[in-house]
mmCIF file of C-alpha atoms in Angstrom:
data_model
loop_
_atom_site.group_PDB
_atom_site.id
_atom_site.type_symbol
_atom_site.label_atom_id
_atom_site.label_comp_id
_atom_site.label_asym_id
_atom_site.label_seq_id
_atom_site.Cartn_x
_atom_site.Cartn_y
_atom_site.Cartn_z
ATOM 1 C CA MET A 224 4.432 17.729 -11.648
ATOM 2 C CA PHE A 225 4.231 14.674 -13.895
ATOM 3 C CA ASN A 226 6.957 15.663 -16.372
ATOM 4 C CA GLN A 227 9.951 15.370 -14.098
ATOM 5 C CA ILE A 228 11.156 13.696 -10.908
ATOM 6 C CA SER A 229 13.045 15.777 -8.414
ATOM 7 C CA SER A 230 16.734 15.040 -7.960
ATOM 8 C CA GLN A 231 15.969 14.155 -4.349
ATOM 9 C CA ALA A 232 13.422 11.537 -5.402
ATOM 10 C CA SER A 233 15.884 10.120 -7.946
ATOM 11 C CA LYS A 234 18.490 9.730 -5.214
ATOM 12 C CA LEU A 235 15.939 7.919 -3.042
ATOM 13 C CA ILE A 236 15.167 5.514 -5.872
ATOM 14 C CA ASN A 237 18.851 4.704 -6.394
ATOM 15 C CA LEU A 238 19.467 4.257 -2.688
ATOM 16 C CA THR A 239 16.477 1.959 -2.419
ATOM 17 C CA LYS A 240 17.587 -0.183 -5.345
ATOM 18 C CA ARG A 241 20.947 -0.771 -3.702
ATOM 19 C CA HIS A 242 19.292 -1.498 -0.391
ATOM 20 C CA ASN A 243 16.739 -3.869 -1.905
ATOM 21 C CA SER A 244 19.362 -6.099 -3.479
ATOM 22 C CA SER A 245 20.573 -7.348 -0.104
ATOM 23 C CA SER A 246 17.268 -7.779 1.714
ATOM 24 C CA LYS A 247 14.621 -10.495 1.721
ATOM 25 C CA THR A 248 11.978 -7.965 2.768
ATOM 26 C CA LYS A 249 9.793 -6.577 -0.024
ATOM 27 C CA ILE A 250 8.148 -3.183 0.313
ATOM 28 C CA ILE A 251 4.666 -2.998 -1.197
ATOM 29 C CA ALA A 252 2.902 0.367 -1.414
ATOM 30 C CA ILE A 253 -0.883 0.214 -1.565
ATOM 31 C CA THR A 254 -2.189 3.505 -2.842
ATOM 32 C CA SER A 255 -5.012 5.256 -4.677
ATOM 33 C CA GLY A 256 -5.451 8.427 -6.616
ATOM 34 C CA LYS A 257 -8.608 9.296 -4.711
ATOM 35 C CA GLY A 258 -9.790 8.851 -1.147
ATOM 36 C CA GLY A 259 -12.842 6.823 -0.215
ATOM 37 C CA VAL A 260 -12.169 3.835 -2.462
ATOM 38 C CA GLY A 261 -11.599 1.364 0.385
ATOM 39 C CA LYS A 262 -7.807 1.287 0.220
ATOM 40 C CA SER A 263 -7.162 0.886 3.952
ATOM 41 C CA THR A 264 -9.749 -1.860 4.332
ATOM 42 C CA PHE A 265 -8.189 -3.615 1.351
ATOM 43 C CA THR A 266 -4.696 -3.286 2.863
ATOM 44 C CA ALA A 267 -5.680 -4.701 6.251
ATOM 45 C CA ASN A 268 -7.478 -7.692 4.743
ATOM 46 C CA PHE A 269 -4.798 -8.238 2.099
ATOM 47 C CA SER A 270 -2.232 -8.480 4.874
ATOM 48 C CA TYR A 271 -4.369 -11.104 6.612
ATOM 49 C CA VAL A 272 -4.454 -13.269 3.476
ATOM 50 C CA PHE A 273 -0.664 -13.095 3.258
ATOM 51 C CA SER A 274 -0.313 -13.920 6.950
ATOM 52 C CA GLN A 275 -2.223 -17.144 6.362
ATOM 53 C CA LEU A 276 0.503 -18.147 3.911
ATOM 54 C CA ASN A 277 2.896 -18.030 6.859
ATOM 55 C CA LYS A 278 4.401 -14.764 5.703
ATOM 56 C CA LYS A 279 5.459 -12.211 8.299
ATOM 57 C CA ILE A 280 3.782 -8.922 7.484
ATOM 58 C CA LEU A 281 4.287 -5.398 8.762
ATOM 59 C CA VAL A 282 1.592 -2.866 7.902
ATOM 60 C CA ILE A 283 2.662 0.777 8.061
ATOM 61 C CA ASP A 284 -0.102 3.340 8.300
ATOM 62 C CA ALA A 285 1.356 6.092 6.140
ATOM 63 C CA ASP A 286 -1.876 7.981 5.543
ATOM 64 C CA ILE A 287 -0.346 11.132 7.016
ATOM 65 C CA GLY A 288 -2.773 12.855 9.369
ATOM 66 C CA LEU A 289 -5.694 10.547 8.551
ATOM 67 C CA ALA A 290 -4.493 7.292 10.065
ATOM 68 C CA ASN A 291 -7.129 4.624 10.719
ATOM 69 C CA MET A 292 -5.343 1.294 10.534
ATOM 70 C CA GLN A 293 -5.333 0.917 14.313
ATOM 71 C CA ILE A 294 -9.141 0.911 14.165
ATOM 72 C CA LEU A 295 -9.218 -1.870 11.569
ATOM 73 C CA PHE A 296 -6.803 -3.924 13.667
ATOM 74 C CA ASP A 297 -8.562 -2.957 16.911
ATOM 75 C CA ILE A 298 -5.434 -1.588 18.576
ATOM 76 C CA LYS A 299 -4.917 1.391 20.853
ATOM 77 C CA PRO A 300 -1.277 2.230 20.151
ATOM 78 C CA GLN A 301 0.844 3.758 22.874
ATOM 79 C CA TYR A 302 3.344 4.958 20.290
ATOM 80 C CA THR A 303 3.015 5.831 16.615
ATOM 81 C CA ILE A 304 5.326 6.629 13.728
ATOM 82 C CA ASN A 305 5.048 10.246 14.881
ATOM 83 C CA ASP A 306 6.759 9.344 18.168
ATOM 84 C CA TYR A 307 9.623 7.721 16.281
ATOM 85 C CA LEU A 308 10.070 10.670 13.921
ATOM 86 C CA GLU A 309 9.574 13.593 16.257
ATOM 87 C CA HIS A 310 10.177 12.291 19.775
ATOM 88 C CA HIS A 311 12.943 9.756 19.123
ATOM 89 C CA ILE A 312 11.053 6.775 20.542
ATOM 90 C CA SER A 313 12.949 3.579 19.736
ATOM 91 C CA LEU A 314 11.940 1.481 16.745
ATOM 92 C CA ASP A 315 10.932 -1.570 18.769
ATOM 93 C CA LYS A 316 8.288 0.457 20.625
ATOM 94 C CA ILE A 317 6.399 1.373 17.458
ATOM 95 C CA LEU A 318 6.389 -2.163 16.023
ATOM 96 C CA LEU A 319 3.079 -3.334 17.446
ATOM 97 C CA GLU A 320 1.854 -6.902 17.511
ATOM 98 C CA THR A 321 -1.742 -7.365 16.384
ATOM 99 C CA LYS A 322 -4.127 -10.112 17.454
ATOM 100 C CA TYR A 323 -3.514 -11.753 14.093
ATOM 101 C CA LYS A 324 -0.623 -14.168 13.821
ATOM 102 C CA ASN A 325 2.217 -12.905 11.613
ATOM 103 C CA ILE A 326 0.859 -9.336 11.354
ATOM 104 C CA SER A 327 2.487 -6.331 13.018
ATOM 105 C CA LEU A 328 1.543 -2.679 12.711
ATOM 106 C CA VAL A 329 3.227 0.706 12.757
ATOM 107 C CA ALA A 330 0.356 3.027 13.556
ATOM 108 C CA GLY A 331 -0.051 6.580 12.320
ATOM 109 C CA LYS A 332 -1.421 9.516 14.240
ATOM 110 C CA SER A 333 -4.771 10.756 13.014
ATOM 111 C CA GLY A 334 -5.250 14.513 12.908
ATOM 112 C CA HIS A 335 -1.513 15.183 13.192
ATOM 113 C CA ASN A 336 0.239 17.582 10.849
ATOM 114 C CA TYR A 337 3.805 16.496 10.104
ATOM 115 C CA LEU A 338 5.898 19.628 9.844
ATOM 116 C CA LEU A 339 9.359 18.118 9.957
ATOM 117 C CA GLU A 340 12.103 19.794 8.014
ATOM 118 C CA ASN A 341 13.230 17.499 5.234
ATOM 119 C CA SER A 342 10.568 15.014 6.334
ATOM 120 C CA GLN A 343 11.075 12.946 3.196
ATOM 121 C CA ASN A 344 14.451 11.812 4.451
ATOM 122 C CA GLN A 345 12.878 11.029 7.825
ATOM 123 C CA PHE A 346 10.178 8.801 6.343
ATOM 124 C CA SER A 347 12.702 7.008 4.145
ATOM 125 C CA ARG A 348 14.897 6.425 7.164
ATOM 126 C CA VAL A 349 12.209 4.674 9.194
ATOM 127 C CA ILE A 350 11.252 2.394 6.296
ATOM 128 C CA LYS A 351 14.851 1.445 5.597
ATOM 129 C CA GLU A 352 15.630 0.893 9.259
ATOM 130 C CA ILE A 353 12.661 -1.459 9.596
ATOM 131 C CA LYS A 354 13.620 -3.279 6.427
ATOM 132 C CA SER A 355 17.174 -3.771 7.648
ATOM 133 C CA THR A 356 15.922 -5.777 10.635
ATOM 134 C CA GLU A 357 14.962 -8.612 8.240
ATOM 135 C CA LYS A 358 12.037 -9.445 10.543
ATOM 136 C CA TYR A 359 9.379 -9.328 7.856
ATOM 137 C CA ASP A 360 8.730 -10.900 4.495
ATOM 138 C CA TYR A 361 6.594 -7.997 3.339
ATOM 139 C CA ILE A 362 6.094 -4.410 4.452
ATOM 140 C CA PHE A 363 2.727 -3.097 3.288
ATOM 141 C CA ILE A 364 2.602 0.699 3.218
ATOM 142 C CA ASP A 365 -0.929 2.079 3.326
ATOM 143 C CA THR A 366 -0.328 5.468 1.735
ATOM 144 C CA GLY A 367 -2.575 8.475 1.756
ATOM 145 C CA ALA A 368 -4.715 9.231 -1.278
ATOM 146 C CA GLY A 369 -3.554 11.627 -3.942
ATOM 147 C CA LEU A 370 -0.076 12.566 -5.097
ATOM 148 C CA SER A 371 1.362 14.603 -2.236
ATOM 149 C CA SER A 372 5.103 14.663 -1.609
ATOM 150 C CA HIS A 373 4.615 12.182 1.258
ATOM 151 C CA VAL A 374 2.778 9.735 -0.995
ATOM 152 C CA GLN A 375 5.345 10.120 -3.766
ATOM 153 C CA GLU A 376 8.139 9.333 -1.353
ATOM 154 C CA PHE A 377 6.556 6.094 -0.197
ATOM 155 C CA LEU A 378 5.971 5.106 -3.817
ATOM 156 C CA ASP A 379 9.598 5.867 -4.671
ATOM 157 C CA ILE A 380 10.998 3.539 -2.018
ATOM 158 C CA SER A 381 8.622 0.641 -2.742
ATOM 159 C CA ASP A 382 9.498 -2.500 -4.667
ATOM 160 C CA GLU A 383 5.956 -2.902 -5.994
ATOM 161 C CA ILE A 384 2.848 -0.713 -6.089
ATOM 162 C CA ILE A 385 -0.814 -1.688 -5.982
ATOM 163 C CA ALA A 386 -3.387 0.934 -6.920
ATOM 164 C CA VAL A 387 -6.874 0.439 -5.503
ATOM 165 C CA THR A 388 -9.630 2.237 -7.377
ATOM 166 C CA THR A 389 -13.315 2.121 -8.226
ATOM 167 C CA THR A 390 -15.285 2.815 -11.382
ATOM 168 C CA ASP A 391 -16.088 6.340 -10.171
ATOM 169 C CA PRO A 392 -14.987 8.772 -12.931
ATOM 170 C CA SER A 393 -13.019 11.002 -10.554
ATOM 171 C CA ALA A 394 -11.263 7.967 -9.074
ATOM 172 C CA LEU A 395 -10.276 6.824 -12.569
ATOM 173 C CA THR A 396 -9.028 10.299 -13.485
ATOM 174 C CA ASP A 397 -6.854 10.334 -10.383
ATOM 175 C CA VAL A 398 -5.526 6.817 -10.896
ATOM 176 C CA TYR A 399 -4.537 7.722 -14.448
ATOM 177 C CA ALA A 400 -2.605 10.695 -13.044
ATOM 178 C CA LEU A 401 -0.882 8.199 -10.752
ATOM 179 C CA ILE A 402 -0.019 6.013 -13.753
ATOM 180 C CA LYS A 403 1.464 9.005 -15.576
ATOM 181 C CA MET A 404 3.660 9.860 -12.623
ATOM 182 C CA LEU A 405 4.858 6.310 -11.983
ATOM 183 C CA SER A 406 5.624 5.678 -15.655
ATOM 184 C CA LEU A 407 8.574 8.063 -15.239
ATOM 185 C CA SER A 408 10.354 6.011 -12.584
ATOM 186 C CA LYS A 409 8.800 2.560 -12.138
ATOM 187 C CA LYS A 410 8.456 -0.491 -14.339
ATOM 188 C CA ARG A 411 4.856 -1.425 -13.466
ATOM 189 C CA ILE A 412 1.780 -0.928 -11.348
ATOM 190 C CA PHE A 413 -0.832 -3.464 -10.264
ATOM 191 C CA MET A 414 -4.496 -2.495 -10.483
ATOM 192 C CA VAL A 415 -7.290 -3.663 -8.165
ATOM 193 C CA PHE A 416 -10.889 -2.543 -8.551
ATOM 194 C CA ASN A 417 -12.990 -2.242 -5.417
ATOM 195 C CA HIS A 418 -16.792 -2.289 -5.116
ATOM 196 C CA THR A 419 -17.306 -3.648 -8.632
ATOM 197 C CA LYS A 420 -19.874 -6.202 -9.738
ATOM 198 C CA THR A 421 -17.708 -8.364 -11.980
ATOM 199 C CA TYR A 422 -14.070 -9.147 -12.761
ATOM 200 C CA LYS A 423 -14.651 -8.158 -16.389
ATOM 201 C CA ILE A 424 -15.522 -4.547 -15.516
ATOM 202 C CA GLY A 425 -12.111 -3.904 -13.968
ATOM 203 C CA GLN A 426 -10.389 -5.741 -16.790
ATOM 204 C CA THR A 427 -12.115 -3.628 -19.438
ATOM 205 C CA ILE A 428 -11.398 -0.313 -17.705
ATOM 206 C CA THR A 429 -7.759 -1.260 -17.116
ATOM 207 C CA GLN A 430 -7.368 -1.941 -20.831
ATOM 208 C CA SER A 431 -8.893 1.469 -21.547
ATOM 209 C CA LEU A 432 -6.313 3.075 -19.249
ATOM 210 C CA ILE A 433 -3.544 1.179 -21.044
ATOM 211 C CA ASN A 434 -4.865 2.379 -24.400
ATOM 212 C CA LEU A 435 -5.015 5.966 -23.130
ATOM 213 C CA ALA A 436 -1.429 5.723 -21.881
ATOM 214 C CA SER A 437 -0.324 4.459 -25.297
ATOM 215 C CA LYS A 438 -2.212 7.237 -27.076
ATOM 216 C CA ASN A 439 -0.522 9.822 -24.866
ATOM 217 C CA LYS A 440 2.869 8.232 -25.513
ATOM 218 C CA LEU A 441 3.714 7.329 -21.939
ATOM 219 C CA ASN A 442 6.736 5.118 -21.335
ATOM 220 C CA LYS A 443 6.023 2.099 -23.556
ATOM 221 C CA ASN A 444 7.951 -0.198 -21.202
ATOM 222 C CA PHE A 445 5.763 0.687 -18.229
ATOM 223 C CA MET A 446 3.215 -2.055 -17.495
ATOM 224 C CA VAL A 447 -0.250 -1.716 -15.990
ATOM 225 C CA LYS A 448 -1.336 -5.120 -14.686
ATOM 226 C CA TYR A 449 -4.883 -5.895 -13.603
ATOM 227 C CA ILE A 450 -4.982 -8.515 -10.849
ATOM 228 C CA GLY A 451 -8.642 -8.566 -9.865
ATOM 229 C CA ASN A 452 -11.634 -7.005 -8.185
ATOM 230 C CA VAL A 453 -13.448 -7.103 -4.876
ATOM 231 C CA MET A 454 -17.174 -6.941 -5.472
ATOM 232 C CA VAL A 455 -19.780 -4.887 -3.670
ATOM 233 C CA ASP A 456 -20.526 -6.473 -0.287
ATOM 234 C CA LEU A 457 -22.328 -4.712 2.558
ATOM 235 C CA ASN A 458 -20.820 -7.197 5.014
ATOM 236 C CA ILE A 459 -17.392 -5.644 4.437
ATOM 237 C CA ALA A 460 -18.507 -2.364 6.002
ATOM 238 C CA THR A 461 -20.221 -4.230 8.843
ATOM 239 C CA THR A 462 -17.103 -6.171 9.824
ATOM 240 C CA GLY A 463 -15.065 -2.965 9.589
ATOM 241 C CA ARG A 464 -17.366 -1.177 12.018
ATOM 242 C CA LEU A 465 -16.917 -4.111 14.383
ATOM 243 C CA ARG A 466 -13.135 -3.710 14.063
ATOM 244 C CA LYS A 467 -12.772 -7.088 12.425
ATOM 245 C CA LEU A 468 -11.337 -8.286 9.116
ATOM 246 C CA TYR A 469 -13.762 -9.706 6.583
ATOM 247 C CA ALA A 470 -11.016 -11.917 5.133
ATOM 248 C CA LYS A 471 -11.116 -13.823 8.437
ATOM 249 C CA GLU A 472 -14.699 -13.440 9.606
ATOM 250 C CA LEU A 473 -16.231 -14.074 6.175
ATOM 251 C CA ALA A 474 -13.531 -16.324 4.792
ATOM 252 C CA TYR A 475 -15.855 -18.108 2.352
ATOM 253 C CA SER A 476 -17.704 -15.045 1.097
ATOM 254 C CA SER A 477 -17.323 -14.044 -2.545
ATOM 255 C CA SER A 478 -15.371 -10.943 -1.507
ATOM 256 C CA ALA A 479 -12.894 -12.866 0.653
ATOM 257 C CA LEU A 480 -12.406 -15.491 -2.053
ATOM 258 C CA ALA A 481 -11.811 -12.738 -4.613
ATOM 259 C CA LEU A 482 -9.181 -11.226 -2.320
ATOM 260 C CA GLN A 483 -7.466 -14.596 -2.092
ATOM 261 C CA GLU A 484 -7.351 -14.770 -5.901
ATOM 262 C CA ILE A 485 -5.879 -11.272 -6.064
ATOM 263 C CA SER A 486 -3.192 -12.321 -3.581
ATOM 264 C CA LYS A 487 -2.315 -15.433 -5.611
ATOM 265 C CA LYS A 488 -1.986 -13.434 -8.819
ATOM 266 C CA PHE A 489 0.129 -10.801 -7.137
ATOM 267 C CA ILE A 490 2.494 -13.366 -5.624
ATOM 268 C CA ASN A 491 2.832 -15.146 -8.966
ATOM 269 C CA GLU A 492 3.765 -11.858 -10.630
ATOM 270 C CA ILE A 493 6.422 -10.810 -8.142
ATOM 271 C CA THR A 494 8.125 -14.164 -7.480
#
């Protein structure tokens, strides 16, 4: 699956490139090779940091069937992306305001199995339609874990990709598989390590992944960029259970400050 990109995916990439050139809105996919690494919590709090920079953010819960972003934002959505795709609910009804200034949400439907014919085109359509409204500076797509066709589609249509991982060996194996796949069609990926003790740990492992990619002769022009780590902090889980964002509630904690540094580095890289 890593040695070629389907013709359909290639067409999506080309369409997206043409579409991106005329839009101020940037699509950022936040993904992981493995589940359970804290990707959704990272995405929700990352969006809050950006919102404090007076950027208008839309978070799309694209973890197909396992959506949980509405819990993190403490919202009970009347309509989800499922209603737009399968029941033809209008776009404005799925763009939900959160209690956080500058952050909107498109919720997913947990436990739902998307069985649409040609669903890839459907998912691309909703992203591009939202982007065309020019309402947002950034669209953050919280993808599912792994490398399913749904995840690959969201990665294809994104301007930039952030991979969230941990030092767990299986998580690193999966994130390397992600790197292999993306090296065929993208120019770079940004790496963030979650639940790590020091910045240096993530930096060292990222360099090891880069060395492995070179040894295996992956695309030499593909860049793997490490932009920081969020350290172990039990308060993160506590705020999540309370349906609050640690980036706001614990704004001066080491974890929140680390997230702010990650955001600064990311912005510097993409602007």
